[in-house]
Coordinates of N, CA and C and ligand atoms in Angstrom, one line a residue:
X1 N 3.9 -25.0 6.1 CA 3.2 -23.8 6.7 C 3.3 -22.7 5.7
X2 N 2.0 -21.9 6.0 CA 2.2 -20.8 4.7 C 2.9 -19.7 5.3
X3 N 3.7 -19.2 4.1 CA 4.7 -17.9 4.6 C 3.8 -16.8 5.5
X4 N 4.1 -15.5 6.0 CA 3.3 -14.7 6.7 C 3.2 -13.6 5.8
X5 N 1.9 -12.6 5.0 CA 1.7 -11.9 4.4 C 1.6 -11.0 5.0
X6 N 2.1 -9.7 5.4 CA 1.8 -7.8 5.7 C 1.6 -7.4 4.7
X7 N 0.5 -6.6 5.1 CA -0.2 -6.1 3.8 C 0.0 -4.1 4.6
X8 N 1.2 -3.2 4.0 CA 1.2 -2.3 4.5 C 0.6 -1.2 3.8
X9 N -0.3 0.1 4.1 CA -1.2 0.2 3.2 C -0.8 2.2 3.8
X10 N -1.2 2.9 3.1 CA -1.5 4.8 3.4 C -1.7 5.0 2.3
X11 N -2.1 6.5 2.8 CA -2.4 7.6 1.6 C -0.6 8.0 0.8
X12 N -0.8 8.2 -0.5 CA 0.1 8.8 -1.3 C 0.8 9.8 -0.1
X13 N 2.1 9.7 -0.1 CA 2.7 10.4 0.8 C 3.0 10.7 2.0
X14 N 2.2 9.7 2.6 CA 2.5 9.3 4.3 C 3.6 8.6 4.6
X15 N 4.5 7.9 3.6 CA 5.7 7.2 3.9 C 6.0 6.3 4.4
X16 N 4.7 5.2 3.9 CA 4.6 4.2 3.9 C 5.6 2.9 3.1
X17 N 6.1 3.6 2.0 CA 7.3 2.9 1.7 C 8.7 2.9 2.5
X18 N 9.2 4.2 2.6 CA 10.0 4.4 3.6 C 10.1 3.5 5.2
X19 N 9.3 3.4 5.4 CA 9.0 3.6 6.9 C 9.2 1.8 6.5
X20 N 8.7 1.1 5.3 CA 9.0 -0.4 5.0 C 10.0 -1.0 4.9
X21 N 10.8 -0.1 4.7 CA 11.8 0.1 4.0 C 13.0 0.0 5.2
X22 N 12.7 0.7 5.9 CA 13.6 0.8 7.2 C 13.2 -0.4 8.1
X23 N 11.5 -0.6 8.4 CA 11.7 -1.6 9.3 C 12.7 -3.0 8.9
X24 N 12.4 -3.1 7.3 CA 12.6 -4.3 6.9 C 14.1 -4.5 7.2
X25 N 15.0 -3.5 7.1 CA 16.7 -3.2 7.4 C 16.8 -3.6 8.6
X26 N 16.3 -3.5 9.3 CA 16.4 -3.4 11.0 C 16.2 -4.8 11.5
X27 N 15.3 -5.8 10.6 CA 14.7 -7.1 10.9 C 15.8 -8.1 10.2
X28 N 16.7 -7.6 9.5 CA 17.5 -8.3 8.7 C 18.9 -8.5 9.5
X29 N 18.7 -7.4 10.8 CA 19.8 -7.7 11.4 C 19.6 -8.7 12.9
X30 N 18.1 -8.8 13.0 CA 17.7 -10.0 13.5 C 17.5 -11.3 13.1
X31 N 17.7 -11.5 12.0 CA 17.9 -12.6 10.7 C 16.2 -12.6 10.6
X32 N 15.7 -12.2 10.6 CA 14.5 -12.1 10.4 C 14.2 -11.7 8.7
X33 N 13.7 -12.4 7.7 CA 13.9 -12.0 6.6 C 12.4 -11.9 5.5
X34 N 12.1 -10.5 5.2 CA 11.0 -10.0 4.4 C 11.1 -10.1 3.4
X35 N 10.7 -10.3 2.2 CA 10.8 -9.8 1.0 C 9.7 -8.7 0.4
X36 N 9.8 -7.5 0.2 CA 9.4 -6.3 0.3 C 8.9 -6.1 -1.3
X37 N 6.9 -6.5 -1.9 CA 6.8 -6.3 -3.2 C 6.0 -5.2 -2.9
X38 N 6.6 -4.0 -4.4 CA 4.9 -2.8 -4.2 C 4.5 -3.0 -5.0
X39 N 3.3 -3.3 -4.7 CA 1.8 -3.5 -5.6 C 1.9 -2.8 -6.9
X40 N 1.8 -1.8 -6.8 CA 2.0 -0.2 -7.7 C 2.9 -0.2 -8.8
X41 N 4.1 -1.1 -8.4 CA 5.2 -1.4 -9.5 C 4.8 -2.9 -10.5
X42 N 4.9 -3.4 -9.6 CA 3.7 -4.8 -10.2 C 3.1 -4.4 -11.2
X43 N 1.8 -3.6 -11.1 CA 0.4 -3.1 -11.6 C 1.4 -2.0 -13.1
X44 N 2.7 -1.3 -12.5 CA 3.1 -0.7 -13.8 C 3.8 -1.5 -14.5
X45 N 4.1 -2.6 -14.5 CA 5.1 -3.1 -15.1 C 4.1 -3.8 -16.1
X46 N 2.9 -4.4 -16.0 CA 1.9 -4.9 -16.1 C 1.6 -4.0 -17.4
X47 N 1.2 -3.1 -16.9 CA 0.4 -1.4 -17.5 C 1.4 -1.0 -18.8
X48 N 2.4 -1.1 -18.4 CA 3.3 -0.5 -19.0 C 3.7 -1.3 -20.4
X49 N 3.8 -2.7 -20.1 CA 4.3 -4.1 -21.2 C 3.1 -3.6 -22.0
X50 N 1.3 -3.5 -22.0 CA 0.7 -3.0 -22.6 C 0.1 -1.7 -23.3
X51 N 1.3 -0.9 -23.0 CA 1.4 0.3 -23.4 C 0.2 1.4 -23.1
X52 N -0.1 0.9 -21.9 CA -1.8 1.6 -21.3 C -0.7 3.5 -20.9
X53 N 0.2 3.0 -19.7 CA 0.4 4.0 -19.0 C 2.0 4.3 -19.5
X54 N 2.8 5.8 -19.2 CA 4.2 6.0 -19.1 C 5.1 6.1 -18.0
X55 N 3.7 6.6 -16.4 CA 4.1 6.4 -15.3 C 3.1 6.3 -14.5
X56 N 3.7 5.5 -13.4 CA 3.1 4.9 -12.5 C 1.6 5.9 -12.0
X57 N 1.7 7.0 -12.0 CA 1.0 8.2 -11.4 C -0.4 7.9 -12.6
X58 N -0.2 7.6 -13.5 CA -1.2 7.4 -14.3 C -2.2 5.9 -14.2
X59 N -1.9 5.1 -13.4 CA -2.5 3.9 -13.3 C -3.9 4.1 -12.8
X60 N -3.8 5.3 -11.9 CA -5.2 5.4 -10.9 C -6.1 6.4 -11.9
X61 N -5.8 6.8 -13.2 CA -6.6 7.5 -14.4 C -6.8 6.7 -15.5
X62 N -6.6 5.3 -15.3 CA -7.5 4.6 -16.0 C -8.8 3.9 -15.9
X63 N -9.5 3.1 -16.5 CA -11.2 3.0 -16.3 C -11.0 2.4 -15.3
X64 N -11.9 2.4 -14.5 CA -11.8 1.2 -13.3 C -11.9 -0.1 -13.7
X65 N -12.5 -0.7 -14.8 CA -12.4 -2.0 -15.3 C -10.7 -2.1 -15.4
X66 N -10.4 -1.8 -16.3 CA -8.5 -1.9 -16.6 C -7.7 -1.6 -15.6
X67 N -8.4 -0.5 -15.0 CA -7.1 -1.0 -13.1 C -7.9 -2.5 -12.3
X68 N -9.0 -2.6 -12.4 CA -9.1 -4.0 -12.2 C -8.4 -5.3 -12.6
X69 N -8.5 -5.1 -14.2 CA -8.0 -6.4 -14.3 C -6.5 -6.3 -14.4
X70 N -5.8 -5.3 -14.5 CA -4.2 -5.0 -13.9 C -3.7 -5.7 -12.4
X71 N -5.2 -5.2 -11.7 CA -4.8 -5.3 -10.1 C -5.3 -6.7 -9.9
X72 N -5.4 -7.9 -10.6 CA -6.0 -9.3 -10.3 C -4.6 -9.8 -11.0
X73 N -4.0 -9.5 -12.1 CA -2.9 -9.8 -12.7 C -1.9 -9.9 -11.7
X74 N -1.6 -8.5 -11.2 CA -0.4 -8.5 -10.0 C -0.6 -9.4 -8.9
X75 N -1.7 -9.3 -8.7 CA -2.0 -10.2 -7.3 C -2.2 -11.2 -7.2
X76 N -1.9 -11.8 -8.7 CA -1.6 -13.2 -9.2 C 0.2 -13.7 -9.3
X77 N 0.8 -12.8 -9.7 CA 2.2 -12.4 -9.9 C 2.6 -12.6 -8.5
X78 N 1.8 -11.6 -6.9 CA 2.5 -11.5 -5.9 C 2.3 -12.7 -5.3
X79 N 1.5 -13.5 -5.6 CA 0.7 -14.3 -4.7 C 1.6 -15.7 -5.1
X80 N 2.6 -15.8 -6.3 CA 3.5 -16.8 -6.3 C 4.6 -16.5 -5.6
X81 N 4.9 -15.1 -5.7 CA 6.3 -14.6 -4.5 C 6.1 -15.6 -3.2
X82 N 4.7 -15.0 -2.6 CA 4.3 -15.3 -1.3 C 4.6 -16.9 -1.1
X83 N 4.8 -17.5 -2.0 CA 5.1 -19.3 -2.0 C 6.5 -19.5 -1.6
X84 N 7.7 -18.5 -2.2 CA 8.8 -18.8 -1.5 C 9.1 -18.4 0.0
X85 N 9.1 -16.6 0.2 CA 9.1 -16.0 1.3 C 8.1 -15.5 2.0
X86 N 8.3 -15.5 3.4 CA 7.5 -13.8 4.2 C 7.4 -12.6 2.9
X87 N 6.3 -11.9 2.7 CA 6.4 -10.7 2.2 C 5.6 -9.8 2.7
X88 N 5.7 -8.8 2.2 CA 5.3 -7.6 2.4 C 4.7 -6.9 1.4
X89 N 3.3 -6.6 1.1 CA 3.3 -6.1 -0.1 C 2.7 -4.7 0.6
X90 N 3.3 -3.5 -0.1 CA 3.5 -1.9 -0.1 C 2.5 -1.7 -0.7
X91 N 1.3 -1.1 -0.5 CA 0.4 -0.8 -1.7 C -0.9 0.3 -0.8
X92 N -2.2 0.0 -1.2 CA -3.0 1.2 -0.7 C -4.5 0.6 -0.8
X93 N -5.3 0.8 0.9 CA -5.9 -0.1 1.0 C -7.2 0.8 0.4
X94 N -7.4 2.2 -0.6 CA -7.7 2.5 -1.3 C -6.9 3.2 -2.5
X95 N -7.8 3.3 -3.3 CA -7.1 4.2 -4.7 C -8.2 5.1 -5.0
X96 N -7.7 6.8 -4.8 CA -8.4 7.6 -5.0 C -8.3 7.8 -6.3
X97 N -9.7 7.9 -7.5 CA -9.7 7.4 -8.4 C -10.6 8.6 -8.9
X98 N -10.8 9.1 -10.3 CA -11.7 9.9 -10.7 C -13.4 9.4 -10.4
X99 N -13.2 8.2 -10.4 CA -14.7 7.8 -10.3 C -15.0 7.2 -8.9
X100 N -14.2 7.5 -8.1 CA -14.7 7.5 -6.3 C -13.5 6.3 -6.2
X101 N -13.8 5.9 -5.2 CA -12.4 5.2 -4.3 C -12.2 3.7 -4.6
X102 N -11.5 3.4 -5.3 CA -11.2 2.1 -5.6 C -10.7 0.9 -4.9
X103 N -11.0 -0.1 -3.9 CA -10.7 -0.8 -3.1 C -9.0 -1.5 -3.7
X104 N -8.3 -1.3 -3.3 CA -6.8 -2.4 -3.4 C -6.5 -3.7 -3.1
X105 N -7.5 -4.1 -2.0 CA -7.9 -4.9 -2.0 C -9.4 -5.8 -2.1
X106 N -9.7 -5.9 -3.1 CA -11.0 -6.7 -3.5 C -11.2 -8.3 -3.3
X107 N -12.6 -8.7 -3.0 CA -12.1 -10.1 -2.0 C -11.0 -11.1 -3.3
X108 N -11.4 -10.6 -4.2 CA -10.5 -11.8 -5.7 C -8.7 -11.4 -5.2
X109 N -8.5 -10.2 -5.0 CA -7.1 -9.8 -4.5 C -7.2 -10.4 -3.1
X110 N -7.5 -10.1 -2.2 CA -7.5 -11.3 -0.8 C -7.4 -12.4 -1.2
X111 N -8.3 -13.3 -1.4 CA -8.0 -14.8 -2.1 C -6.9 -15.2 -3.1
X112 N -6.2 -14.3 -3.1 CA -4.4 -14.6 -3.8 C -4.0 -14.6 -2.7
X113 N -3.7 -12.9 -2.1 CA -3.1 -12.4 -0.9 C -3.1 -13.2 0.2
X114 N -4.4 -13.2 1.0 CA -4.4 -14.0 2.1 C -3.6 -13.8 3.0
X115 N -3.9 -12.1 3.7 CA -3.1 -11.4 4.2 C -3.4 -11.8 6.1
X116 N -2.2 -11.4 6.7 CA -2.4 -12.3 8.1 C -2.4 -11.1 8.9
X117 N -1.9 -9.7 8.5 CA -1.6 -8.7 9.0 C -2.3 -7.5 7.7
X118 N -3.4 -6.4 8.0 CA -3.0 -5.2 7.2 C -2.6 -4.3 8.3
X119 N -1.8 -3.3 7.8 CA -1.3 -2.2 8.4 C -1.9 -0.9 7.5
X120 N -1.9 0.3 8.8 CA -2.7 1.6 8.1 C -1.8 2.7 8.7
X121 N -0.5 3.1 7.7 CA 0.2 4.0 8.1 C -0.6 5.2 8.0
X122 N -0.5 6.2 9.1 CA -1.6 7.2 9.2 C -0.9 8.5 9.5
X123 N -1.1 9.8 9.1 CA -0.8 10.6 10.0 C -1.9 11.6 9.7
X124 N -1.5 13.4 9.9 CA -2.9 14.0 10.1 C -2.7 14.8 8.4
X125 N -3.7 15.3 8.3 CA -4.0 15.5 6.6 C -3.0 16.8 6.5
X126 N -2.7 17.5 7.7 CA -1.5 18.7 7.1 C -0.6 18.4 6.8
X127 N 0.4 17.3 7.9 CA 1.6 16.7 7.3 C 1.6 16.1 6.0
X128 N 0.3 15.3 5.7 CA 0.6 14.8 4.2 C 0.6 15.8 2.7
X129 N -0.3 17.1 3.2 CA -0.2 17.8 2.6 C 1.2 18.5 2.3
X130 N 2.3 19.3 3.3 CA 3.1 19.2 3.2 C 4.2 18.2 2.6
X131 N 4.2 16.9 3.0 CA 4.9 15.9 2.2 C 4.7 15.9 0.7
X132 N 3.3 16.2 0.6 CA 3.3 15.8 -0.8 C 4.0 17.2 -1.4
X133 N 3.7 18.2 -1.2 CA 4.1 19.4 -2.1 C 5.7 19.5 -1.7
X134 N 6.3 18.7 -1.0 CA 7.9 18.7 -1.1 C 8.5 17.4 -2.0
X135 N 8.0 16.6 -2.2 CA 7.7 15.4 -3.3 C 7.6 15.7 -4.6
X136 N 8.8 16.4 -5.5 CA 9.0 16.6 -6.7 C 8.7 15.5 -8.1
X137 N 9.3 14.1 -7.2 CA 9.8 13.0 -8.2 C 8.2 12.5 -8.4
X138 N 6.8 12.6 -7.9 CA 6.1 12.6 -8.3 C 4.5 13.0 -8.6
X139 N 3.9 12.8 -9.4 CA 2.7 13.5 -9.9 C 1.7 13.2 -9.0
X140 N 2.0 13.9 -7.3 CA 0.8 13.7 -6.5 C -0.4 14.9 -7.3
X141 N -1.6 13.9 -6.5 CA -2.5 15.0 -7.0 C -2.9 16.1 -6.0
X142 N -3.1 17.3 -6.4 CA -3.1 18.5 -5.3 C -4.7 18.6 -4.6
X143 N -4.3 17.9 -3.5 CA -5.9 17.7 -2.4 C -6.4 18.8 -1.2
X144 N -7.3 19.1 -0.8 CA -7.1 19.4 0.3 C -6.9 19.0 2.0
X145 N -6.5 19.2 2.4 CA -6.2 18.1 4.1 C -7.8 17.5 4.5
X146 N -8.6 18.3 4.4 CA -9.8 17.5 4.4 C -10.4 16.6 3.7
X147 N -9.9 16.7 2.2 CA -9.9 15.3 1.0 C -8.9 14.4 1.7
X148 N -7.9 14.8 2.0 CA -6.9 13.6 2.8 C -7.9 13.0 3.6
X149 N -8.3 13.5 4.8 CA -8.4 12.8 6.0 C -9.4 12.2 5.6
X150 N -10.5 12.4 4.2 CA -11.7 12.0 4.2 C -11.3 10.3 3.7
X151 N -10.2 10.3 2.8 CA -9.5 9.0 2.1 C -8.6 8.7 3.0
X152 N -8.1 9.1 4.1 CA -7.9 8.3 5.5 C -9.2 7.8 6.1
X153 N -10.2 7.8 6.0 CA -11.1 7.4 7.0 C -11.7 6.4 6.2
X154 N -11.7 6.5 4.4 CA -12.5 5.3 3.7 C -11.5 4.6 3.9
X155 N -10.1 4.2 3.8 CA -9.2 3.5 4.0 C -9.4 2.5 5.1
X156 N -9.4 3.5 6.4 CA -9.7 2.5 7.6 C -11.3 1.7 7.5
X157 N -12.0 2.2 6.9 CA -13.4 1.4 6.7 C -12.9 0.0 5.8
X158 N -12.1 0.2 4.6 CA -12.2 -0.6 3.4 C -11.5 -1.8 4.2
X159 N -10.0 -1.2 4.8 CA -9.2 -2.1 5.7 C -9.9 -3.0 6.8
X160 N -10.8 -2.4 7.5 CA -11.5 -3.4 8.2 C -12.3 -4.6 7.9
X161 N -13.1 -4.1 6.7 CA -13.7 -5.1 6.0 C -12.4 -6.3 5.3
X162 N -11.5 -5.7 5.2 CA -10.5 -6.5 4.5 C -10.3 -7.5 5.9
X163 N -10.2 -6.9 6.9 CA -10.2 -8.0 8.4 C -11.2 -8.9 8.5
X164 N -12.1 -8.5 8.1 CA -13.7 -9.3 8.6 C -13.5 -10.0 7.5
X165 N -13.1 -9.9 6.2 CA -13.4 -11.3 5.1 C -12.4 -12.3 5.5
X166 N -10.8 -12.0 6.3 CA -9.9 -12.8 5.6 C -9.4 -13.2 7.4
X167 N -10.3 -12.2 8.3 CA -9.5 -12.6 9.9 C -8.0 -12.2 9.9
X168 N -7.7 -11.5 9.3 CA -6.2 -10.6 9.1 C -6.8 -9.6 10.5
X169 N -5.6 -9.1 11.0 CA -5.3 -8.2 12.0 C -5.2 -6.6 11.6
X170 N -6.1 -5.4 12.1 CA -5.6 -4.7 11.3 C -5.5 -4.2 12.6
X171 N -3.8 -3.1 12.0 CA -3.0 -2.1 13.1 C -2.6 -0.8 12.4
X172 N -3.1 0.2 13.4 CA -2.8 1.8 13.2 C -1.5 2.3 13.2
X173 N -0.6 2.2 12.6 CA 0.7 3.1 13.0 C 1.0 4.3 12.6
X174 N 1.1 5.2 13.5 CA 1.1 6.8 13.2 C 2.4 6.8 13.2
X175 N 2.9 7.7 11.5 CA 4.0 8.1 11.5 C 3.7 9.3 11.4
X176 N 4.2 10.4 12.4 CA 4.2 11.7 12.4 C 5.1 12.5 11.8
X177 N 5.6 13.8 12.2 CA 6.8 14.8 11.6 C 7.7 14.1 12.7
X178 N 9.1 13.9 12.5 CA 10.1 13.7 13.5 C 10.1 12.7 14.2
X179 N 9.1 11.3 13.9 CA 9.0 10.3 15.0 C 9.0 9.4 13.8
X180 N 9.8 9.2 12.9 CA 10.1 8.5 11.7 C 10.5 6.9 12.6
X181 N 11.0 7.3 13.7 CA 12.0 6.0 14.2 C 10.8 5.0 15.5
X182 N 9.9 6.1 16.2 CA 8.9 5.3 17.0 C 8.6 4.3 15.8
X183 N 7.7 4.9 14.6 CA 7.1 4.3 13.9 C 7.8 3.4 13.2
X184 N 9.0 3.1 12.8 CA 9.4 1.8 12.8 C 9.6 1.0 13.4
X185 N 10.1 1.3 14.8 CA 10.0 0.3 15.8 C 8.7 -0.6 15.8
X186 N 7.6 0.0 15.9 CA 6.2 0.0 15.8 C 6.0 -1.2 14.9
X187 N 6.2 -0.7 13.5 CA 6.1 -1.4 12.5 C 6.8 -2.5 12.5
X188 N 8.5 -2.7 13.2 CA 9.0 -4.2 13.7 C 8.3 -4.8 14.1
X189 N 7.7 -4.2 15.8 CA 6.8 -5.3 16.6 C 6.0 -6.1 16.0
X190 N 5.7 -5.4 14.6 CA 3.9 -6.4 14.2 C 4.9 -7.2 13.1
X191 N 6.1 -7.2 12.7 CA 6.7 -7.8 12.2 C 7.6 -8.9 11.7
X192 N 7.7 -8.6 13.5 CA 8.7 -9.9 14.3 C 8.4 -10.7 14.7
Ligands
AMP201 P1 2.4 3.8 -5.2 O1 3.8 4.0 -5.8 O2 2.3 3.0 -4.0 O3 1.7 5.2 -5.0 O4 1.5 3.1 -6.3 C1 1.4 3.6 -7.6 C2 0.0 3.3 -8.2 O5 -0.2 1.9 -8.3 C3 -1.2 3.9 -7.3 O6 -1.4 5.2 -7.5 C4 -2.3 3.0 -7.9 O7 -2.7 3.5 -9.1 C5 -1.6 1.7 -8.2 N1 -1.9 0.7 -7.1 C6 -1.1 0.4 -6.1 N2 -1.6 -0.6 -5.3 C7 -2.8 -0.8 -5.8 C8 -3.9 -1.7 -5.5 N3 -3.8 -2.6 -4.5 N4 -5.0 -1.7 -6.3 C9 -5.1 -0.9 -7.3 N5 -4.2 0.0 -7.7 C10 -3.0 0.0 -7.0
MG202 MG1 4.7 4.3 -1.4

């Protein structure tokens, strides 16, 4: 039987890793066991051996052709993980891009993936705003809450379609200010 793929997905700074991060802890003491890959590191490790990028922050400022074929590479890379264990791949079910919004997953990335679950960690465009401008360690880019919510909303569009090609499940989980812990729980249920 094929392992089970989560595909967990937000905007830069919603805490979407975190929040992965924790459920996966929590599931390990149910013997329940994830293997946790980010897209994003994949795609730099990639980027980087070719001396394209120096950090990760720079991947989404390259031509869309070259984050293309970066982003078929990795999801060639993750899609052998997926053959030993359950994973999880941490990534973004858009990439806000100089040249409009880059899908993360394109049907050639599904057809590695072959995701059974995407998830859409969500919250409201002020909090993310604030997150990000407390987020030193990296080169977000400075948006307005209504550019946020507008790439929250292409997100949930791109993510849907990513349901309708592949019959994957897609689930809302609101992580707000201070409910760090609902929303893991949250994130267990669809996990266990
Ligand atoms: P992150 O650390 O999750 O913000 O990812 C770092 C960078 O990796 C993002 O800003 C994107 O440039 C790139 N990235 C991550 N996932 C994808 C994806 N599925 N498709 C294209 N680029 C991606
Ligand atoms: Mg992240």
């Amino acid at each position: 039987m094929k392992n089970k793929v989560v595909v967990v997905t937000g905007v830069p700074g919603v805490g979407g890793t975190t929040l992965t991060n924790k459920a996966v802890e929590r599931l390990k003491e149910e013997g329940i066991h994830y293997q946790v890959v980010n897209f994003g590191t994949v795609m730099f490790e990639v980027a980087k051996a070719e001396n394209l990028v120096e950090n990760r922050d720079q991947l989404r400022k390259l031509d869309p052709e070259t984050q293309k074929r970066i982003q078929r590479m990795a999801a060639k890379k993750i899609a052998e993980m997926a053959k030993e264990h359950p994973i999880i791949v941490d990534t973004h079910s858009t990439v806000r891009t100089p040249k409009g919004y880059l899908p993360g997953l394109p049907k050639w990335v599904l057809d590695e993936l072959k995701p059974d679950i995407i998830v859409l960690v969500e919250t409201t465009g002020d909090e993310i705003l604030m997150r990000r401008l407390g987020d030193t360690s990296r080169e977000r880019d400075l948006e307005s809450t209504a550019s946020i919510e507008e790439h929250q909303f292409m997100n949930r569009c791109a993510a849907m379609t990513y349901g309708v090609l592949t019959g994957a499940t897609v689930k809302i989980i609101k992580n707000r200010d201070k409910l760090l812990d609902e929303a893991v729980q949250e994130l267990v249920s669809v996990l266990r």
